[in-house]
Short mmCIF file of C-alpha atoms in Angstrom, two decimals:
data_model
loop_
_atom_site.label_atom_id
_atom_site.label_comp_id
_atom_site.label_asym_id
_atom_site.label_seq_id
_atom_site.Cartn_x
_atom_site.Cartn_y
_atom_site.Cartn_z
CA MET A 1276 12.44 3.74 23.52
CA ASN A 1277 13.50 8.00 24.95
CA VAL A 1278 10.70 10.06 22.67
CA ASP A 1279 12.66 13.04 23.55
CA GLU A 1280 15.54 11.91 21.74
CA VAL A 1281 14.45 10.26 18.24
CA LYS A 1282 16.23 12.00 15.95
CA LEU A 1283 14.82 13.93 13.15
CA GLU A 1284 17.62 14.01 10.04
CA TRP A 1285 15.90 17.38 8.30
CA ILE A 1286 16.83 19.63 11.77
CA LYS A 1287 20.70 19.14 10.70
CA GLY A 1288 20.08 21.99 8.11
CA ILE A 1289 21.50 20.04 5.15
CA GLY A 1290 20.44 20.31 1.89
CA PRO A 1291 20.05 22.55 -1.24
CA ASN A 1292 18.01 25.80 -0.15
CA SER A 1293 18.19 24.99 3.42
CA THR A 1294 17.86 28.94 4.46
CA ILE A 1295 14.23 29.33 3.37
CA ALA A 1296 13.35 25.38 2.66
CA LEU A 1297 13.29 24.27 6.01
CA SER A 1298 12.49 20.41 5.02
CA SER A 1299 10.96 18.49 2.18
CA ARG A 1300 8.76 15.88 3.35
CA ILE A 1301 6.84 12.80 1.72
CA ARG A 1302 4.30 10.91 2.78
CA LEU A 1303 2.72 7.94 1.18
CA ALA A 1304 -0.77 6.01 2.07
CA ARG A 1305 -1.01 2.50 1.68
CA ASN A 1306 -3.23 -0.62 2.47
CA LEU A 1307 -3.13 -4.46 2.79
CA ARG A 1308 -5.80 -5.63 0.23
CA ASP A 1309 -6.85 -8.13 2.46
CA TYR A 1310 -7.75 -6.55 5.50
CA PRO A 1311 -10.27 -3.72 5.79
CA PHE A 1312 -9.76 -0.36 6.39
CA PRO A 1313 -9.03 1.13 9.99
CA SER A 1314 -11.73 3.32 10.25
CA VAL A 1315 -13.86 -0.62 10.47
CA ALA A 1316 -11.70 -2.94 11.11
CA LYS A 1317 -11.94 -5.20 14.12
CA LYS A 1318 -9.30 -5.12 16.76
CA ARG A 1319 -8.48 -8.39 15.38
CA ASP A 1320 -7.74 -7.07 12.05
CA LEU A 1321 -5.47 -4.23 13.20
CA GLU A 1322 -3.73 -6.49 15.06
CA GLY A 1323 -3.48 -8.70 11.91
CA VAL A 1324 -1.84 -5.55 9.97
CA VAL A 1325 0.28 -5.18 13.07
CA GLN A 1326 1.73 -8.52 13.13
CA ARG A 1327 2.39 -8.89 8.82
CA ILE A 1328 4.83 -5.59 9.44
CA LYS A 1329 6.28 -7.73 12.19
CA ASP A 1330 6.77 -10.40 9.87
CA VAL A 1331 8.27 -8.33 7.27
CA LEU A 1332 10.74 -6.50 9.24
CA ALA A 1333 12.08 -10.09 10.71
CA GLN A 1334 12.65 -10.92 7.28
CA ASP A 1335 14.29 -8.65 5.46
CA PRO A 1336 17.26 -7.00 6.51
CA TYR A 1337 16.48 -4.16 5.05
CA PHE A 1338 14.53 -3.12 7.89
CA LYS A 1339 17.29 -3.84 10.40
CA PRO A 1340 17.73 -0.08 11.54
CA PHE A 1341 13.98 0.33 12.45
CA THR A 1342 12.34 0.42 15.29
CA LEU A 1343 9.08 -0.55 16.04
CA ILE A 1344 6.81 0.83 18.53
CA MET A 1345 3.00 0.13 19.97
CA LEU A 1346 1.24 3.95 20.69
CA SER A 1347 -0.12 2.13 23.40
CA ASP A 1348 3.82 1.28 25.44
CA LEU A 1349 3.82 5.29 25.33
CA ASN A 1350 2.18 7.83 28.15
CA ASP A 1351 0.10 10.79 26.76
CA LEU A 1352 3.26 13.80 26.66
CA GLU A 1353 5.48 11.08 24.52
CA ARG A 1354 2.81 10.13 22.11
CA GLU A 1355 2.33 14.27 22.20
CA ALA A 1356 5.98 14.70 21.46
CA LEU A 1357 5.62 12.56 18.56
CA VAL A 1358 3.04 15.22 17.04
CA GLU A 1359 5.28 17.72 17.62
CA LYS A 1360 7.99 16.12 15.82
CA HIS A 1361 5.52 15.38 13.05
CA MET A 1362 6.10 11.36 12.83
CA ILE A 1363 2.74 11.03 14.05
CA SER A 1364 -0.77 12.58 13.26
CA PRO A 1365 -3.18 13.91 16.16
CA ASP A 1366 -5.22 11.80 15.44
CA HIS A 1367 -3.08 8.61 15.46
CA ALA A 1368 -2.05 10.12 18.74
CA LYS A 1369 -5.40 10.59 20.14
CA SER A 1370 -6.80 7.18 19.58
CA GLY A 1371 -3.42 4.46 17.91
CA ASN A 1372 -3.21 3.52 21.48
CA LYS A 1373 -6.65 2.22 21.55
CA ARG A 1374 -6.87 1.40 17.82
CA GLU A 1375 -3.22 -1.17 17.48
CA GLY A 1376 -1.49 2.21 16.40
CA ALA A 1377 2.10 1.68 15.83
CA LEU A 1378 5.00 3.93 14.30
CA LEU A 1379 7.71 1.99 12.72
CA LEU A 1380 11.57 4.26 13.05
CA GLU A 1381 14.35 4.20 11.16
CA ASN A 1382 17.53 5.19 13.22
CA GLU A 1383 18.96 8.15 11.38
CA GLY A 1384 14.89 9.99 10.91
CA VAL A 1385 14.71 10.12 7.43
CA LEU A 1386 12.04 7.53 6.85
CA SER A 1387 9.47 6.37 9.54
CA MET A 1388 5.65 4.64 8.99
CA MET A 1389 2.35 4.73 11.05
CA ILE A 1390 0.51 2.19 11.38
CA ASN A 1391 -3.30 1.84 11.60
CA GLU A 1392 -4.53 5.33 11.22
CA GLU A 1393 -6.50 6.58 8.87
CA ASP A 1394 -4.58 3.94 6.58
CA HIS A 1395 -3.24 0.63 7.56
CA LEU A 1396 0.37 2.33 6.52
CA ARG A 1397 1.41 5.99 6.40
CA ILE A 1398 5.20 5.98 5.00
CA GLN A 1399 6.86 9.03 5.09
CA CYS A 1400 10.27 10.54 4.46
CA PHE A 1401 11.74 13.83 5.75
CA LEU A 1402 14.62 15.55 4.19
CA GLY A 1403 16.41 19.16 5.07
CA GLY A 1404 16.23 21.66 2.45
CA LEU A 1405 14.71 21.58 -0.84
CA GLN A 1406 15.24 17.52 -1.98
CA LEU A 1407 11.91 15.67 -2.93
CA SER A 1408 13.26 14.26 -5.64
CA GLU A 1409 15.50 12.44 -3.02
CA ALA A 1410 12.91 12.26 -0.63
CA TRP A 1411 11.14 10.09 -3.23
CA ARG A 1412 14.15 7.88 -4.47
CA ILE A 1413 14.24 7.10 -0.42
CA ILE A 1414 10.91 6.86 -0.35
CA ASP A 1415 10.43 4.99 -3.83
CA ARG A 1416 13.28 2.52 -2.88
CA PHE A 1417 11.22 1.80 0.89
CA ASP A 1418 7.63 0.93 -0.38
CA SER A 1419 9.13 -1.59 -3.02
CA ILE A 1420 10.67 -2.93 -0.46
CA LEU A 1421 7.70 -3.84 1.64
CA GLU A 1422 5.93 -4.32 -1.32
CA LYS A 1423 7.62 -7.95 -1.56
CA HIS A 1424 6.37 -9.21 1.26
CA ILE A 1425 2.70 -7.45 1.45
CA ASP A 1426 -0.27 -7.35 -1.02
CA TYR A 1427 -1.31 -3.81 -1.12
CA ALA A 1428 -4.45 -2.65 -2.27
CA PHE A 1429 -4.62 -1.56 -5.98
CA ASP A 1430 -6.82 -0.78 -8.98
CA GLU A 1431 -5.41 -0.37 -12.42
CA GLU A 1432 -8.15 3.13 -12.86
CA PHE A 1433 -7.58 4.49 -9.12
CA GLY A 1434 -4.39 3.64 -8.28
CA TYR A 1435 -3.32 2.83 -4.60
CA LEU A 1436 -6.94 2.77 -2.64
CA THR A 1437 -6.71 4.71 0.18
CA ALA A 1438 -9.69 5.13 3.23
CA CYS A 1439 -10.34 8.42 2.09
CA PRO A 1440 -10.91 9.09 -1.62
CA THR A 1441 -8.98 12.39 -2.03
CA ASN A 1442 -5.72 10.38 -1.60
CA VAL A 1443 -6.07 7.42 -4.41
CA GLY A 1444 -3.66 7.20 -7.26
CA THR A 1445 -0.57 8.26 -5.76
CA GLY A 1446 -1.39 8.11 -2.15
CA MET A 1447 1.05 11.08 -2.55
CA ARG A 1448 1.14 13.89 -0.34
CA ALA A 1449 4.55 15.78 -1.01
CA SER A 1450 5.51 19.15 1.03
CA VAL A 1451 8.04 21.80 1.67
CA MET A 1452 8.36 23.59 5.05
CA LEU A 1453 9.13 27.38 4.14
CA HIS A 1454 10.03 30.07 6.00
CA LEU A 1455 8.91 33.19 4.69
CA PRO A 1456 8.66 36.20 6.86
CA GLY A 1457 9.30 38.75 3.94
CA LEU A 1458 5.89 37.70 2.16
CA VAL A 1459 4.56 37.91 5.30
CA LEU A 1460 5.67 41.39 5.93
CA SER A 1461 5.20 42.97 2.29
CA LYS A 1462 1.48 40.93 2.72
CA LYS A 1463 2.36 39.24 -0.35
CA ILE A 1464 1.78 35.94 0.68
CA GLY A 1465 -2.07 35.92 0.53
CA ARG A 1466 -1.68 36.45 -3.74
CA VAL A 1467 1.09 33.74 -3.35
CA ILE A 1468 -1.80 30.95 -1.59
CA GLU A 1469 -4.14 32.14 -4.22
CA GLU A 1470 -1.93 31.49 -7.19
CA VAL A 1471 -0.84 28.71 -6.03
CA SER A 1472 -4.13 27.11 -5.50
CA LYS A 1473 -5.30 27.63 -9.10
CA ILE A 1474 -2.44 24.40 -9.95
CA GLY A 1475 -3.48 22.17 -7.53
CA LEU A 1476 -0.93 23.28 -4.64
CA THR A 1477 -2.15 24.59 -1.73
CA VAL A 1478 -0.29 26.89 1.05
CA ARG A 1479 -0.94 26.52 4.76
CA GLY A 1480 0.43 27.45 8.41
CA ILE A 1481 2.37 24.52 9.78
CA TYR A 1482 1.62 25.87 13.41
CA GLY A 1483 -1.50 27.40 14.57
CA GLU A 1484 -5.07 27.90 14.03
CA GLY A 1485 -6.71 28.55 10.00
CA SER A 1486 -4.65 31.06 8.26
CA GLU A 1487 -2.52 32.09 11.05
CA ALA A 1488 0.70 30.57 10.32
CA MET A 1489 2.86 31.01 13.78
CA GLY A 1490 6.36 31.86 12.96
CA ASN A 1491 5.94 32.48 9.35
CA LEU A 1492 6.35 28.92 8.43
CA PHE A 1493 4.24 27.78 5.60
CA GLN A 1494 3.60 24.24 3.83
CA LEU A 1495 3.77 24.04 -0.17
CA SER A 1496 1.88 20.15 -0.68
CA ASN A 1497 0.21 18.96 -3.87
CA GLN A 1498 -3.28 18.87 -3.46
CA ILE A 1499 -4.21 16.37 -6.62
CA THR A 1500 -3.11 12.83 -6.03
CA LEU A 1501 -4.49 10.42 -9.15
CA GLY A 1502 -3.57 11.17 -12.88
CA LEU A 1503 -0.37 12.23 -12.54
CA SER A 1504 2.91 10.54 -11.67
CA GLU A 1505 5.27 11.02 -8.38
CA GLU A 1506 7.83 12.21 -10.62
CA GLU A 1507 5.58 15.14 -12.40
CA ILE A 1508 3.52 16.22 -8.92
CA ILE A 1509 7.12 16.14 -7.52
CA ASP A 1510 9.03 18.72 -10.24
CA LYS A 1511 6.41 20.94 -10.20
CA LEU A 1512 6.37 21.24 -6.33
CA GLU A 1513 9.74 21.56 -6.74
CA LYS A 1514 9.45 24.09 -9.17
CA ILE A 1515 7.01 26.34 -7.73
CA ALA A 1516 8.98 26.08 -4.57
CA LEU A 1517 12.06 27.57 -5.93
CA ARG A 1518 9.78 30.69 -7.19
CA VAL A 1519 8.74 31.01 -3.66
CA ILE A 1520 11.96 30.99 -2.03
CA GLU A 1521 12.98 33.26 -5.59
CA GLU A 1522 10.20 35.51 -4.43
CA GLU A 1523 10.96 35.53 -0.44
CA GLU A 1524 14.57 36.70 -1.25
CA LEU A 1525 14.33 39.41 -3.46
CA THR A 1526 11.36 40.99 -0.66
CA ARG A 1527 13.83 40.45 1.89
CA LYS A 1528 16.08 42.64 -0.47
CA HIS A 1529 13.52 44.98 -1.04
CA LEU A 1530 12.66 45.12 2.48
CA PHE A 1531 15.53 46.15 3.62
CA LYS A 1532 16.28 48.77 1.43
CA THR A 1533 12.80 50.33 2.24
CA LYS A 1534 12.65 50.06 5.86
CA GLY A 1535 15.78 50.07 6.16
CA ILE A 1536 16.45 51.06 9.90
CA GLU A 1537 13.24 50.20 10.92
CA LEU A 1538 13.69 46.78 9.98
CA GLU A 1539 17.54 46.66 11.13
CA ASP A 1540 15.93 47.83 14.78
CA SER A 1541 12.62 44.99 15.09
CA LEU A 1542 15.23 42.28 14.65
CA TRP A 1543 17.94 43.53 16.34
CA ARG A 1544 14.81 43.73 19.36
CA ALA A 1545 14.08 40.18 19.01
CA TYR A 1546 17.54 38.72 19.21
CA GLY A 1547 18.15 41.63 22.24
CA ILE A 1548 14.55 39.57 23.76
CA LEU A 1549 15.31 36.13 22.99
CA LYS A 1550 18.79 36.47 24.56
CA ASN A 1551 17.50 37.98 27.83
CA ALA A 1552 13.78 37.06 27.83
CA ARG A 1553 13.12 34.66 31.24
CA LEU A 1554 9.59 34.04 30.68
CA ILE A 1555 8.50 33.75 27.07
CA SER A 1556 5.46 31.90 25.57
CA SER A 1557 5.80 29.53 22.17
CA LYS A 1558 3.69 32.32 20.20
CA GLU A 1559 5.93 35.27 20.92
CA ALA A 1560 9.17 32.71 20.90
CA MET A 1561 7.83 31.45 17.52
CA GLU A 1562 7.03 35.33 16.01
CA LEU A 1563 11.00 36.11 17.48
CA LEU A 1564 12.82 33.47 16.21
CA SER A 1565 11.72 33.57 12.75
CA LYS A 1566 12.65 37.72 12.73
CA VAL A 1567 16.16 36.45 14.22
CA ARG A 1568 16.54 33.31 11.59
CA MET A 1569 16.15 36.08 9.27
CA GLY A 1570 18.03 38.64 10.25
CA VAL A 1571 20.80 35.63 10.32
CA ASP A 1572 20.23 35.03 7.08
CA ILE A 1573 20.43 38.08 5.70
CA GLY A 1574 23.64 39.01 7.41
CA LEU A 1575 22.38 41.64 9.68
CA LEU A 1576 23.08 39.73 12.59
CA PRO A 1577 25.61 37.30 14.38
CA SER A 1578 25.62 33.92 12.75
CA ILE A 1579 23.68 31.37 14.43
CA ASP A 1580 24.08 27.73 13.44
CA LYS A 1581 20.55 26.74 11.31
CA TYR A 1582 20.50 23.76 13.18
CA LYS A 1583 19.81 25.74 16.26
CA PHE A 1584 16.53 27.33 14.76
CA ASN A 1585 15.11 23.53 13.46
CA GLU A 1586 16.06 22.34 16.81
CA LEU A 1587 14.07 24.91 18.67
CA LEU A 1588 11.29 24.74 16.91
CA ILE A 1589 10.71 21.71 18.06
CA LYS A 1590 12.00 21.47 21.57
CA ILE A 1591 10.06 24.66 23.23
CA ARG A 1592 6.54 23.12 22.38
CA PRO A 1593 4.75 21.75 24.80
CA ALA A 1594 5.17 17.94 25.23
CA HIS A 1595 8.87 18.49 24.72
CA LEU A 1596 9.59 20.92 27.56
CA GLN A 1597 7.70 18.33 30.01
CA LEU A 1598 9.81 15.54 28.87
CA SER A 1599 13.34 17.53 29.22
CA VAL A 1600 12.31 17.77 32.80
CA GLY A 1601 10.22 14.71 33.52
CA ARG A 1602 7.46 15.74 34.89
CA GLU A 1603 3.87 17.75 33.64
CA LEU A 1604 4.83 21.41 33.95
CA SER A 1605 1.67 24.47 34.52
CA PRO A 1606 1.60 26.97 31.32
CA GLU A 1607 3.82 29.40 33.26
CA GLU A 1608 6.57 27.17 33.87
CA ARG A 1609 6.75 25.97 31.05
CA ASP A 1610 7.30 29.57 29.73
CA LYS A 1611 10.12 29.77 32.44
CA ILE A 1612 11.78 26.76 31.12
CA ARG A 1613 10.88 27.62 27.22
CA ALA A 1614 13.01 30.95 27.94
CA ASP A 1615 16.03 28.98 29.52
CA LEU A 1616 16.35 26.91 26.74
CA ILE A 1617 15.90 29.68 24.11
CA ARG A 1618 18.83 31.47 26.08
CA GLU A 1619 21.09 28.83 26.48
CA SER A 1620 20.64 28.15 23.14
CA LEU A 1621 21.75 31.50 21.47
CA ASN A 1622 24.31 32.55 24.25
CA MET B 972 -45.29 -26.51 -7.10
CA LYS B 973 -43.87 -23.13 -7.04
CA VAL B 974 -41.31 -22.20 -5.16
CA MET B 975 -41.62 -18.55 -3.23
CA LEU B 976 -38.29 -16.66 -3.12
CA CYS B 977 -37.12 -14.54 -0.86
CA GLN B 978 -38.53 -10.96 -0.66
CA ASN B 979 -35.09 -10.25 0.59
CA CYS B 980 -32.80 -11.75 -0.99
CA LYS B 981 -34.48 -13.14 -4.30
CA LEU B 982 -32.02 -16.13 -4.09
CA LYS B 983 -33.26 -18.21 -1.63
CA GLU B 984 -36.50 -20.50 -0.97
CA ALA B 985 -38.44 -18.16 1.87
CA THR B 986 -39.77 -19.84 4.38
CA VAL B 987 -39.90 -17.92 6.85
CA SER B 988 -43.90 -15.77 6.56
CA ILE B 989 -44.62 -12.50 9.20
CA THR B 990 -47.32 -10.26 8.71
CA ARG B 991 -48.02 -7.53 10.62
CA PHE B 992 -50.35 -4.92 10.38
CA ILE B 993 -49.02 -0.86 10.56
CA GLY B 994 -51.48 1.62 10.31
CA GLY B 995 -54.40 -0.73 10.15
CA LYS B 996 -52.81 -1.96 6.77
CA LYS B 997 -51.93 -5.89 6.46
CA GLU B 998 -48.28 -6.33 4.91
CA GLU B 999 -46.72 -9.92 4.56
CA LEU B 1000 -43.30 -10.82 4.27
CA HIS B 1001 -41.58 -14.25 3.13
CA LEU B 1002 -38.11 -14.61 3.48
CA CYS B 1003 -35.47 -16.92 3.93
CA LYS B 1004 -34.05 -18.51 6.86
CA ASP B 1005 -30.54 -15.70 6.79
CA CYS B 1006 -32.61 -12.62 5.93
CA ALA B 1007 -35.01 -13.39 8.32
CA GLU B 1008 -32.40 -14.18 10.68
CA GLU B 1009 -30.18 -10.34 9.93
CA LEU B 1010 -33.65 -8.98 9.51
CA LEU B 1011 -35.00 -9.91 12.73
CA GLY B 1012 -31.99 -10.16 14.64
CA GLY B 1013 -31.03 -13.58 16.36
CA GLY B 1014 -32.16 -16.97 15.73
CA ASP B 1015 -34.25 -17.65 18.64
CA PHE B 1016 -37.44 -15.66 16.79
CA LEU B 1017 -37.13 -18.34 14.50
CA ASN B 1018 -37.76 -21.13 17.07
CA PHE B 1019 -39.90 -19.66 19.90
CA ASP B 1020 -42.26 -21.41 21.37
CA PHE B 1021 -45.78 -20.50 22.85
CA SER B 1022 -44.36 -19.34 25.97
CA LEU B 1023 -45.22 -15.91 27.06
CA PRO B 1024 -41.87 -14.09 27.62
CA ASP B 1025 -40.66 -15.44 24.35
CA LEU B 1026 -43.98 -14.09 22.64
CA LEU B 1027 -43.12 -10.68 24.09
CA GLY B 1028 -40.38 -10.61 23.42
CA THR B 1029 -41.26 -11.55 19.69
CA LEU B 1030 -44.27 -8.67 19.86
CA LEU B 1031 -41.25 -6.45 20.82
CA LYS B 1032 -38.94 -7.24 17.76
CA GLN B 1033 -42.20 -7.40 15.17
CA ALA B 1034 -42.25 -3.68 16.77
CA SER B 1035 -38.48 -2.80 15.38
CA LEU B 1036 -39.23 -4.43 12.64
CA PRO B 1037 -37.35 -2.22 8.54
CA ARG B 1038 -39.84 -0.88 7.30
CA TRP B 1039 -41.45 -2.51 3.41
CA GLU B 1040 -39.82 0.35 1.72
CA GLU B 1041 -35.89 -0.63 3.24
CA ILE B 1042 -36.42 -4.62 2.41
CA LYS B 1043 -37.98 -3.91 -0.93
CA HIS B 1044 -35.16 -1.81 -1.89
CA PRO B 1045 -32.21 -2.69 0.66
CA THR B 1046 -29.37 -0.98 1.11
CA VAL B 1047 -26.25 -1.83 -0.89
CA LYS B 1048 -23.32 -3.06 1.54
CA CYS B 1049 -20.16 -3.99 0.56
CA PRO B 1050 -19.74 -7.49 0.95
CA LYS B 1051 -16.32 -7.84 2.24
CA CYS B 1052 -16.84 -5.12 5.51
CA GLY B 1053 -20.26 -4.78 5.58
CA LEU B 1054 -20.51 -0.64 4.87
CA SER B 1055 -23.04 0.91 2.96
CA TYR B 1056 -22.81 4.32 0.77
CA GLU B 1057 -24.78 6.71 3.02
CA GLY B 1058 -21.96 5.12 5.53
CA PHE B 1059 -19.65 6.05 3.81
CA GLN B 1060 -21.05 9.91 3.49
CA GLU B 1061 -21.25 9.52 6.92
CA ILE B 1062 -17.67 9.06 7.89
CA GLY B 1063 -16.05 9.98 4.40
CA LYS B 1064 -14.13 6.87 5.17
CA LEU B 1065 -14.42 3.58 2.52
CA GLY B 1066 -14.32 0.71 4.58
CA CYS B 1067 -12.02 -1.61 2.34
CA SER B 1068 -10.38 -1.95 -1.44
CA GLU B 1069 -13.86 -4.05 -2.07
CA CYS B 1070 -15.52 -1.11 -1.26
CA TYR B 1071 -14.54 0.87 -4.61
CA LYS B 1072 -15.70 -2.19 -6.48
CA THR B 1073 -18.94 -2.37 -5.04
CA PHE B 1074 -19.72 2.07 -4.97
CA ARG B 1075 -17.30 2.36 -7.94
CA SER B 1076 -20.28 3.98 -10.43
CA LYS B 1077 -20.87 6.40 -7.75
CA LEU B 1078 -17.38 6.87 -6.43
CA THR B 1079 -16.21 7.70 -9.99
CA PRO B 1080 -18.41 11.25 -10.34
CA LEU B 1081 -16.65 12.28 -7.11
CA ILE B 1082 -13.34 10.87 -7.76
CA LYS B 1083 -13.35 12.86 -10.51
CA ARG B 1084 -14.41 15.99 -8.94
CA ILE B 1085 -11.45 15.74 -6.65
CA HIS B 1086 -8.63 14.82 -8.53
CA GLY B 1087 -9.96 15.75 -12.31
CA ASN B 1088 -8.28 13.37 -14.58
CA MET B 1089 -9.31 9.77 -13.92
CA LYS B 1090 -6.71 7.41 -14.75
CA HIS B 1091 -3.91 6.39 -12.28
CA SER B 1092 -0.57 7.02 -13.66
CA GLY B 1093 1.57 6.91 -11.21
CA LYS B 1094 3.67 4.09 -9.92
CA VAL B 1095 2.16 0.33 -9.74
CA PRO B 1096 2.89 -2.26 -7.45
CA HIS B 1097 4.91 -5.20 -8.56
CA ARG B 1098 2.76 -7.69 -6.86
CA ALA B 1099 -1.06 -6.17 -7.22
CA GLY B 1100 -0.25 -4.53 -10.26
CA GLU B 1101 1.86 -6.88 -12.61
CA GLU B 1102 -1.05 -6.75 -15.75
CA LEU B 1103 -0.85 -3.56 -15.42
CA ASN B 1104 2.96 -3.27 -15.53
CA ARG B 1105 2.69 -5.53 -18.70
CA LEU B 1106 0.05 -3.72 -20.56
CA ARG B 1107 1.83 -0.46 -20.02
CA GLU B 1108 5.42 -1.96 -20.76
CA ILE B 1109 3.80 -3.82 -23.76
CA GLU B 1110 2.77 0.53 -25.03
CA LYS B 1111 6.06 1.67 -24.75
CA LEU B 1112 7.34 -1.69 -26.55
CA ARG B 1113 4.85 -0.11 -29.59
CA ARG B 1114 5.59 3.02 -29.23
CA GLU B 1115 9.27 2.45 -30.05
CA LEU B 1116 8.37 -0.27 -32.83
CA GLU B 1117 6.58 2.72 -34.90
CA GLU B 1118 9.48 5.18 -33.89
CA ALA B 1119 11.66 1.85 -34.95
CA ILE B 1120 9.95 1.46 -38.20
CA ARG B 1121 9.34 5.18 -38.89
CA LYS B 1122 13.40 5.15 -38.92
CA GLU B 1123 13.65 2.40 -40.86
CA GLU B 1124 15.77 0.73 -38.32
CA TYR B 1125 14.28 -2.57 -39.42
CA GLU B 1126 16.49 -4.94 -37.22
CA LYS B 1127 15.91 -3.06 -34.35
CA ALA B 1128 11.83 -3.32 -35.26
CA ALA B 1129 11.93 -6.98 -35.28
CA GLU B 1130 13.56 -7.25 -32.40
CA LEU B 1131 10.58 -4.73 -30.74
CA ARG B 1132 8.13 -6.87 -32.63
CA ASP B 1133 9.03 -10.06 -31.14
CA LYS B 1134 9.19 -8.42 -27.21
CA ILE B 1135 5.78 -7.68 -27.63
CA ARG B 1136 4.56 -11.15 -29.26
CA GLU B 1137 6.43 -12.59 -26.36
CA LEU B 1138 5.07 -9.84 -23.44
CA GLU B 1139 1.67 -10.95 -25.12
CA GLY B 1140 1.94 -14.45 -24.90
CA ARG B 1141 2.32 -13.84 -20.91
CA ARG B 1142 -1.45 -13.27 -20.47
CA VAL B 1143 -1.39 -13.22 -16.88
#
């Protein structure tokens, strides 16, 4: 299995509102009723969980286009690359190889499932654009078919039981990845974050630490998982996402009117640097790619396919760079290969 | 003769007695074999002969006996996975599905603080949630029945009533 080439459907940039909403993701936390949760489970319990899943995969033809990977069969770099693809969590990459961690991958890169992470199963559906309802339809089907074969840990009052009580109920986290350079530039993002948190949703930066959002990429997601149905959570999230997208579009127009030549200059400069740099850090690349993407969105810069931007977001990250050349690289070497890769992609 | 019950589990007959002195105060413990093994760690303690190394080992073990208070108020542990509530507070994660039953009274206010609303109203798995699915279906049909009666659609109402009766008869 070549991790470097694991596909991701959302990268294609297809789907409604995919200019600003890069991707829609739904994750379901599920546990097997008869096994202790991974944090306290013994090795043989964890092996039992993997074996149960293997049995189901062999039994049901629905799972034909899926591949099961044991994390212990991968090296550090490959596991890290899966983190960069958002297929597994950093925790899963760190301890999954010792704790019977596994990943189930579907060929087209729409569905995947972490096994033996915080919960026994973390199912994920990843689509381009704002398509939470469609993602729910797909993941709901997967979940229902899986459930025909195994008994989930479920409680009438608390819903799906999870290792951490913050996830009980639907066990669902739905999120939209949004590119919001306009709201950051106009400093409106703080208010958006504040407003959204009042209605049970959260906005946080995707890359970078704490409040810093590298590349102006934010994740809008639900915080509450108990008491509302999946459809209600998704409906609310989708409505708010549309509002934020609308606000971003309006702000971009306004910025252009008020900052005209200044903004134009800054976007063209970003374009110039990306097309000519010989060394570039990940942080600078993310910043400039965000500007160029906005420039293309508003028709200022020559057209570039969204696919390229989405792909670069992942390919310029350290583990992917190192996998692409097949060896470990020093940070300086990475900056050079990253610059080469971006030049190649944009020229 | 009255049987003395184990002071730990209060279920089985106490067959092991331990006397120890802590700070000049005498403490006596009467435990059943199972609790003694669990609390004192290891069956060898119960079968010791009086060879010197064994005796020393026993004395060392006695020094690390649980405090009397701990035995009087044993920590509640999940019967399935062995996690205590204190253990949960430490790692922030529950050990198994049974933990939600064991610690229900403590978890309920916690979950309410996190989520506000307390009752699951989302998807229900077919296998584990058969009963809940049935109750929800009955509830839905009852609402439809009221609606049908209100609209004076008696034929439909009769059909709905039959369906409800059928579902109610199928108690799991």
